[in-house]
mmCIF file of C-alpha atoms and ligand atoms in Angstrom:
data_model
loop_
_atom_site.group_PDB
_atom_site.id
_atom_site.type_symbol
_atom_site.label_atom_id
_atom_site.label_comp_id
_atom_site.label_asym_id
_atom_site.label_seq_id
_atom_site.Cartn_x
_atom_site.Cartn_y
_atom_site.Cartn_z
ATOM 1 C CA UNK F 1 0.000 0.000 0.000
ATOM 2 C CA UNK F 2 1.159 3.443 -1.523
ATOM 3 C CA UNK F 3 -0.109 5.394 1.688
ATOM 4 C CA UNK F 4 0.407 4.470 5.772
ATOM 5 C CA UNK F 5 -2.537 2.827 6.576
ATOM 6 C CA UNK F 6 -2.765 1.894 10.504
ATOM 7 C CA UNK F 7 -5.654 2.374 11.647
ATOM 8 C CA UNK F 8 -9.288 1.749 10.197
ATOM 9 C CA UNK F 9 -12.598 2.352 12.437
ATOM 10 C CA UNK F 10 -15.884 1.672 11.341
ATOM 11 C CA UNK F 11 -19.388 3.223 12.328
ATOM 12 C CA UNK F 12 -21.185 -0.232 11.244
ATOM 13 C CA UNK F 13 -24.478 0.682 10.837
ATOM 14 C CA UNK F 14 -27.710 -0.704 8.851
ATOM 15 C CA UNK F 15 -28.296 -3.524 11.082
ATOM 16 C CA UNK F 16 -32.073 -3.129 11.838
ATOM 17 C CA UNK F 17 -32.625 -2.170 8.285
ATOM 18 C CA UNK F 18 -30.260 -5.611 6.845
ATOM 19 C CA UNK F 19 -33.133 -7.897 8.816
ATOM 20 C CA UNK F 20 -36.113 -5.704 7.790
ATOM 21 C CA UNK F 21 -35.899 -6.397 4.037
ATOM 22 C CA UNK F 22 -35.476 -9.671 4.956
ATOM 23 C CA UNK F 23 -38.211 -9.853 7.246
ATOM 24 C CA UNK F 24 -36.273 -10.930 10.322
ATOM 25 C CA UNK F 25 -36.255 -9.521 13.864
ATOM 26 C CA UNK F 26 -33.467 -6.723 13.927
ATOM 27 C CA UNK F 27 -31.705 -8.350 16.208
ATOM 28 C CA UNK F 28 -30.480 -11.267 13.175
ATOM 29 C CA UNK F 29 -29.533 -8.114 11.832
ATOM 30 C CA UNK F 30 -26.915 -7.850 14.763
ATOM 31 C CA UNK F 31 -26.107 -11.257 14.874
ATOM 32 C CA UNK F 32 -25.076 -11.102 11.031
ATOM 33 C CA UNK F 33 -23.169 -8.091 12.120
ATOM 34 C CA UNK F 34 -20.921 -10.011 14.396
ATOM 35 C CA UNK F 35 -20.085 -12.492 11.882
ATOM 36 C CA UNK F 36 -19.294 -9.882 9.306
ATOM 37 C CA UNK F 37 -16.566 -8.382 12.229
ATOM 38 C CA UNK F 38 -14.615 -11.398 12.158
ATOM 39 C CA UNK F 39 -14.725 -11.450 8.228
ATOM 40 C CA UNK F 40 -13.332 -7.960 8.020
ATOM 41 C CA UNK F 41 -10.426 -8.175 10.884
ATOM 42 C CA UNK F 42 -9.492 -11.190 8.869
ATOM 43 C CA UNK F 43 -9.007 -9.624 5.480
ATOM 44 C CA UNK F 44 -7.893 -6.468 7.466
ATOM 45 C CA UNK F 45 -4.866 -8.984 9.249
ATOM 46 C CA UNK F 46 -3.804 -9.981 5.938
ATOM 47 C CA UNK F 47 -3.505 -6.960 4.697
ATOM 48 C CA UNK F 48 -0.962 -6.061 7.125
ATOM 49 C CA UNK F 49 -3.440 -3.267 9.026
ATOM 50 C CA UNK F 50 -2.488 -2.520 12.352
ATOM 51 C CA UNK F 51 -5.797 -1.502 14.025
ATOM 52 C CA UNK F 52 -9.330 -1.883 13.739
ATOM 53 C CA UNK F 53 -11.825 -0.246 15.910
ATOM 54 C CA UNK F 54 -15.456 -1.127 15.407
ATOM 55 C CA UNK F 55 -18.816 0.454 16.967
ATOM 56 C CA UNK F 56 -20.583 -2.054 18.695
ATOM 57 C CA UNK F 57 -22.502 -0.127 21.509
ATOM 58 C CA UNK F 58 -23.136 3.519 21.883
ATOM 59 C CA UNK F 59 -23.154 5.591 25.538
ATOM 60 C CA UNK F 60 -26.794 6.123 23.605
ATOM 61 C CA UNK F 61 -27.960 2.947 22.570
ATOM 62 C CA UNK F 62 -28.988 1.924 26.067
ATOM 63 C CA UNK F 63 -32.400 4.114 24.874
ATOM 64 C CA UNK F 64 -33.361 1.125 22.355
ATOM 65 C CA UNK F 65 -36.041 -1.468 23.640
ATOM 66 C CA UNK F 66 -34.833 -3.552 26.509
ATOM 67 C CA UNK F 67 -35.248 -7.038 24.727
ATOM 68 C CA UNK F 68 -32.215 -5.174 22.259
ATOM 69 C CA UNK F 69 -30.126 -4.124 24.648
ATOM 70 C CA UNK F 70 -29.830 -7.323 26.159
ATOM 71 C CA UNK F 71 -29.453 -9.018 22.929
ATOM 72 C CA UNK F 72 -26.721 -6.772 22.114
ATOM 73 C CA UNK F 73 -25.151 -7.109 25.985
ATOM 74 C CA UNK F 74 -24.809 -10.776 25.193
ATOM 75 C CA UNK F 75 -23.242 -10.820 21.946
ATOM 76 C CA UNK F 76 -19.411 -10.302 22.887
ATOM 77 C CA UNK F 77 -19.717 -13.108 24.955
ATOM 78 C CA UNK F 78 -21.016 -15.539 22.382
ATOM 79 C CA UNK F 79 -18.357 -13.679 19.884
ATOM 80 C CA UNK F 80 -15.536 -14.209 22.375
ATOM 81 C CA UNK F 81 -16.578 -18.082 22.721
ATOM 82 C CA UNK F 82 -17.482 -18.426 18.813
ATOM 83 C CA UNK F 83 -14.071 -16.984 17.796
ATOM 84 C CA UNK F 84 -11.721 -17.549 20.882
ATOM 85 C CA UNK F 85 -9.206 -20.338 18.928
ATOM 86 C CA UNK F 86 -9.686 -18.131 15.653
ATOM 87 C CA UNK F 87 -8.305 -14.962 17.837
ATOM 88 C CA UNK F 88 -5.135 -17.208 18.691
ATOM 89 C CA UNK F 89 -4.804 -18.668 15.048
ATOM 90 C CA UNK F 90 -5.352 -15.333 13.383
ATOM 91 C CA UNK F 91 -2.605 -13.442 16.283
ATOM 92 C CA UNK F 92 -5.161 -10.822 16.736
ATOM 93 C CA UNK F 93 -5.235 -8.781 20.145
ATOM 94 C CA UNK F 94 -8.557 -7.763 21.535
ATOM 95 C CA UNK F 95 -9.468 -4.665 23.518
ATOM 96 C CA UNK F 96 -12.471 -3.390 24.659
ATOM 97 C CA UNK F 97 -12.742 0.228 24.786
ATOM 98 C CA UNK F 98 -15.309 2.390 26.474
ATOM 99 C CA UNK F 99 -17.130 2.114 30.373
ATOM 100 C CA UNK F 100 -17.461 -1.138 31.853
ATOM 101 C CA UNK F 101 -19.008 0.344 34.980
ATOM 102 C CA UNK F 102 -23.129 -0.403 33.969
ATOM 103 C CA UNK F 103 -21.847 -3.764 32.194
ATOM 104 C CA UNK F 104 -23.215 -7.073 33.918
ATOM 105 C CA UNK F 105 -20.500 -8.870 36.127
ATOM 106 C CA UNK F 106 -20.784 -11.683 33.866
ATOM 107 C CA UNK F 107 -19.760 -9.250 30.297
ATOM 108 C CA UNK F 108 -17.100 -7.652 32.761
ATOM 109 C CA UNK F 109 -15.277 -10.607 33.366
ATOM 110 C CA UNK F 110 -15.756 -12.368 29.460
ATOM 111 C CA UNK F 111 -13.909 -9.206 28.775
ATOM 112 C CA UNK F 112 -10.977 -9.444 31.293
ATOM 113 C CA UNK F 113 -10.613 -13.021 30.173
ATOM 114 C CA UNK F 114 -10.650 -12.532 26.304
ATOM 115 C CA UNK F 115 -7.739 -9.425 26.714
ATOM 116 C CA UNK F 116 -6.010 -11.049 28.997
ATOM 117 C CA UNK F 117 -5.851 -14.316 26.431
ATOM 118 C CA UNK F 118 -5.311 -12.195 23.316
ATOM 119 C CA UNK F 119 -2.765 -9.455 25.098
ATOM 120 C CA UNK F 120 0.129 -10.842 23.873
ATOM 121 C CA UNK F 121 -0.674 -12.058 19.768
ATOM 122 C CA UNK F 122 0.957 -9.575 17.361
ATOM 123 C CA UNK F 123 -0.990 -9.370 14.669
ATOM 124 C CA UNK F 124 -3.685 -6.565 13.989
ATOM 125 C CA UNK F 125 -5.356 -5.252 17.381
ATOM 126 C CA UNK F 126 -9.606 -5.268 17.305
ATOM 127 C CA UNK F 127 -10.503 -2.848 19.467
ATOM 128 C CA UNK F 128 -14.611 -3.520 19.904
ATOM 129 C CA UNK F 129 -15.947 0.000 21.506
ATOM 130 C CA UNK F 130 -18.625 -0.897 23.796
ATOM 131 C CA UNK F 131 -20.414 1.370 26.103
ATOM 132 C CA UNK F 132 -18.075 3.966 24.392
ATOM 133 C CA UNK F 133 -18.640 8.046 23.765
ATOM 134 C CA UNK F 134 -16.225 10.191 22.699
ATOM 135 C CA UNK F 135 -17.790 13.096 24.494
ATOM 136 C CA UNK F 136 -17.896 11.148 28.186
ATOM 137 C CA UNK F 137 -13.969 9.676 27.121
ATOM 138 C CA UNK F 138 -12.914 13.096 26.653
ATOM 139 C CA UNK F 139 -14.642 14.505 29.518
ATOM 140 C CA UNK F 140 -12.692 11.711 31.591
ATOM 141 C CA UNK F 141 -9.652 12.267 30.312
ATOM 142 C CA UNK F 142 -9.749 16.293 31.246
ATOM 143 C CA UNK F 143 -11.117 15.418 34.836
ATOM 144 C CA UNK F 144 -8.033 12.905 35.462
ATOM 145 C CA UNK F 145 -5.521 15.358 33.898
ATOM 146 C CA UNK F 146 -6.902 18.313 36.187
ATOM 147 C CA UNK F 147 -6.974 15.958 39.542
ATOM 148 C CA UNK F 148 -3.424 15.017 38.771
ATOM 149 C CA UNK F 149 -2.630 18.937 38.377
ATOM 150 C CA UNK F 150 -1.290 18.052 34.868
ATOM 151 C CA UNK F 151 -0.937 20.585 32.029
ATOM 152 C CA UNK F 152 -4.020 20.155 29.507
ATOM 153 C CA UNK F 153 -1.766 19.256 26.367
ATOM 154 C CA UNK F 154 -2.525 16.878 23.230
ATOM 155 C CA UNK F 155 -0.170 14.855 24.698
ATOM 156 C CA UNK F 156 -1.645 14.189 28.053
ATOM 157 C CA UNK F 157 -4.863 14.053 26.437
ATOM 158 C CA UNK F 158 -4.252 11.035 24.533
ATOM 159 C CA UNK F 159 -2.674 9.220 27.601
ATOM 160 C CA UNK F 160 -5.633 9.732 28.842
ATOM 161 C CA UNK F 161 -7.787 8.375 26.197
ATOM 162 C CA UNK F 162 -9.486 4.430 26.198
ATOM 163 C CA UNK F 163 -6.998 4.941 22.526
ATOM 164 C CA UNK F 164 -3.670 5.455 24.078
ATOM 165 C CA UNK F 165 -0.800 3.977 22.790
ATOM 166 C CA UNK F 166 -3.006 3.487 19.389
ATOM 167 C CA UNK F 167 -2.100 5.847 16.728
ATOM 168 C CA UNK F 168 -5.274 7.928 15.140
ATOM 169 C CA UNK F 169 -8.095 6.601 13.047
ATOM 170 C CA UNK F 170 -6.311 7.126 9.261
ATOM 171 C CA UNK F 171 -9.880 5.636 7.451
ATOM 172 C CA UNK F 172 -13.092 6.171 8.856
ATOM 173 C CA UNK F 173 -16.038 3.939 7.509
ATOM 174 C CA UNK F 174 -19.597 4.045 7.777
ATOM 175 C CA UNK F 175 -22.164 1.654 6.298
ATOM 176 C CA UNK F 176 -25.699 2.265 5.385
ATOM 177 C CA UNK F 177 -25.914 5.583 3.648
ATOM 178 C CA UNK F 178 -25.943 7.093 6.662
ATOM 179 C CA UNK F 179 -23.594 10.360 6.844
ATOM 180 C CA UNK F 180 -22.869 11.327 10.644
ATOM 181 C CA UNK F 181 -19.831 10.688 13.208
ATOM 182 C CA UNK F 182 -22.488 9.703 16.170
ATOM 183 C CA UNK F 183 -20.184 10.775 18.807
ATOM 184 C CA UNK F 184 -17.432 8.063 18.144
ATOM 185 C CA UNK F 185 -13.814 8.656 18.414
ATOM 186 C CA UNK F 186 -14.130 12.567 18.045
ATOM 187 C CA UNK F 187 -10.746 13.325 19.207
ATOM 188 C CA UNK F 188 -8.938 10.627 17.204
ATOM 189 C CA UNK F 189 -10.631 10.936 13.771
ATOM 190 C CA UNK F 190 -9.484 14.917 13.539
ATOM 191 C CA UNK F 191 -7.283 14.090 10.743
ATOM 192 C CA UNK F 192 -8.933 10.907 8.789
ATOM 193 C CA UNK F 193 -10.396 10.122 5.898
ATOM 194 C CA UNK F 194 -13.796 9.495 5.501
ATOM 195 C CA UNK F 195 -15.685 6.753 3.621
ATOM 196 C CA UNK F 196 -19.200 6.358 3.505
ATOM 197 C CA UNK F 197 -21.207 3.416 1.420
ATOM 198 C CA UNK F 198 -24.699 2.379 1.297
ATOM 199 C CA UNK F 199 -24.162 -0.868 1.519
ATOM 200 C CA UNK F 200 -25.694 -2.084 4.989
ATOM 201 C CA UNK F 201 -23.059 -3.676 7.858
ATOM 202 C CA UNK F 202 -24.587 -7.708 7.499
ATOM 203 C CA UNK F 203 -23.212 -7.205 3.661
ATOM 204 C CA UNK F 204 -20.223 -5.154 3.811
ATOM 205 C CA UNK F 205 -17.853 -8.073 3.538
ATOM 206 C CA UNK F 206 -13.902 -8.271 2.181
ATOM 207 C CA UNK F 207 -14.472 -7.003 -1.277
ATOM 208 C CA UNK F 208 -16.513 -3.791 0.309
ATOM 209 C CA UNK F 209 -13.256 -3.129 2.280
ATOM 210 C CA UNK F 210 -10.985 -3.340 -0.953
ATOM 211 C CA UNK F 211 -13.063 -0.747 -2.384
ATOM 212 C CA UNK F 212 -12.531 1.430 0.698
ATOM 213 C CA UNK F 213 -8.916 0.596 0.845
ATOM 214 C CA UNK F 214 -8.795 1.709 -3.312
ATOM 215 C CA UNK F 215 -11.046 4.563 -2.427
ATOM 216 C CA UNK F 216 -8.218 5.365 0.486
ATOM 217 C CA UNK F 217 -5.874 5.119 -1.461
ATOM 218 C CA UNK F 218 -6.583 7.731 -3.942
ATOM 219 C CA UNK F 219 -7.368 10.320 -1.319
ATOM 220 C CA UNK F 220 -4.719 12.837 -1.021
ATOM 221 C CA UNK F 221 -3.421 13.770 3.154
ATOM 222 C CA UNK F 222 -2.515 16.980 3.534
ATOM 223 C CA UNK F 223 -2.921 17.316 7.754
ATOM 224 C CA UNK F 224 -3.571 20.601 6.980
ATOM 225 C CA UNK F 225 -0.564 21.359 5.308
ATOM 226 C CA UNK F 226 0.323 22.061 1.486
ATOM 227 C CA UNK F 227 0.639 19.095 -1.105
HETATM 228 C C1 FPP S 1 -26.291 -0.029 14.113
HETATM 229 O O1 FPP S 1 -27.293 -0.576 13.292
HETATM 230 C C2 FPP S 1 -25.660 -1.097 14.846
HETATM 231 C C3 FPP S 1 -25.606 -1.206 16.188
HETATM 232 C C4 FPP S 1 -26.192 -0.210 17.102
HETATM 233 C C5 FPP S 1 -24.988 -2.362 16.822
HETATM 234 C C6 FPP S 1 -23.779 -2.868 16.137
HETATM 235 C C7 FPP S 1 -23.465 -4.189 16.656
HETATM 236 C C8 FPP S 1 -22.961 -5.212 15.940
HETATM 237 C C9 FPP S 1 -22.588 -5.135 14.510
HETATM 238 C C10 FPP S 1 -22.717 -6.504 16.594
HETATM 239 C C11 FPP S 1 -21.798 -6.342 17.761
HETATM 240 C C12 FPP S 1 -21.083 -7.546 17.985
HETATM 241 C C13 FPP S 1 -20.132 -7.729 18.897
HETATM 242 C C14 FPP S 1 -19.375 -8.952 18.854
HETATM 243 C C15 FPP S 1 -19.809 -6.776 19.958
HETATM 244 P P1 FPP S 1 -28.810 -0.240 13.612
HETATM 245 O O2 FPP S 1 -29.316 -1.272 14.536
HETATM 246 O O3 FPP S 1 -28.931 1.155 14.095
HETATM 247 O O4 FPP S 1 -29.436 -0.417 12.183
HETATM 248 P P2 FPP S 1 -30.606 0.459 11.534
HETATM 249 O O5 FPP S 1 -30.109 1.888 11.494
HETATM 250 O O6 FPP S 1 -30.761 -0.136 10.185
HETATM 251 O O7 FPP S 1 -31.807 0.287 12.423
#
């Protein structure tokens, strides 16, 4: 690849609207989803990409209908079991970003386990955002800089942030036609590109990343500078 290409996150929306057309509850839509994450950290792996962040569960989406939230609470711990020898095949590294605080003991601890398993495999690192806003991880970040007495910099900032030690988001993706940043990784996306399709999450599969990647790699980073 011409250009660096770390870090990809995606916004992987369309879910509800996958299952509709196919009249199936939404939540099939979700469950499709999951299988479609493994797909693309796969193809991302062999292409040698660093970092993948994905969108799994807003500070928001707690409004939904109960019966979704708790389908969606218990998905990373049938992912985790479904692809726990695949994580170790594959070398990929898994980290949860976001607040574990409201999470059931039972999610808490499935998450402990599957880091603590994965911490040391070097290939790409899936970082699954979960409870996660950008707004709330920035806010943190300030209050923990301020009660240390620390000088509000960029740098402290991002050592500070659920992302540091990761570099920033270079490709930003978003299924589903739908054209907003939904309060995810404000801070870290200040410089990326931006790719949106219309195809919805349940479909976007290995070839619907090449097209992003080809799409990336076309676009030309300035950083605010000159070319
Ligand atoms: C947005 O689609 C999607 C979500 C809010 C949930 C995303 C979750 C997954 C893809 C599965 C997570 C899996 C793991 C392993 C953590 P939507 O429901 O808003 O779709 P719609 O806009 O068409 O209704």
């Amino acid at each position: 690849m011409g250009k660096e290409l770390k870090h990809i996150a995606i916004i992987m929306d369309g879910n509800g609207r996958w299952a509709k057309k196919r009249a199936l509850p939404r939540n099939m839509g979700h469950r499709k989803g999951a299988e479609q994450i493994w797909k693309i950290v796969k193809h991302a792996n062999s292409k040698q990409i660093e970092y993948l962040t994905v969108y799994a569960f807003s500070t928001e989406n707690w409004q939904r209908p109960k019966e979704e939230v708790d389908y969606l609470m218990n998905l990373p711990i049938e992912f985790f079991n479904r692809y726990e020898k695949e994580f170790a095949s594959e070398n990929v590294c898994v980290k949860i970003i976001g607040n574990r605080e409201p999470l059931s003991q039972v999610l808490i601890d499935k998450i402990h386990e599957i880091e603590t398993k994965t911490a040391s495999n070097q290939g790409i690192q899936l970082n699954i955002a979960f409870n996660y806003g950008a707004k709330e991880e920035i806010i943190t970040a300030l209050k923990k800089i301020v009660t240390n007495n620390q000088p509000i910099t960029v740098e402290q900032v991002e050592e500070n942030l659920y992302t540091k030690g990761i570099p920033p988001v270079d490709l930003l993706i978003r299924t589903s036609g739908e054209y907003r940043i939904s309060n995810f990784l404000l801070w870290q996306i200040a410089y990326s590109e931006l790719y949106f399709t219309d195809v919805y999450w349940p479909d976007f599969d290995e070839k619907e990343l090449d097209k992003a990647l080809v799409e990336y790699a076309k676009r030309e980073r300035r950083f605010g500078g000159l070319s």
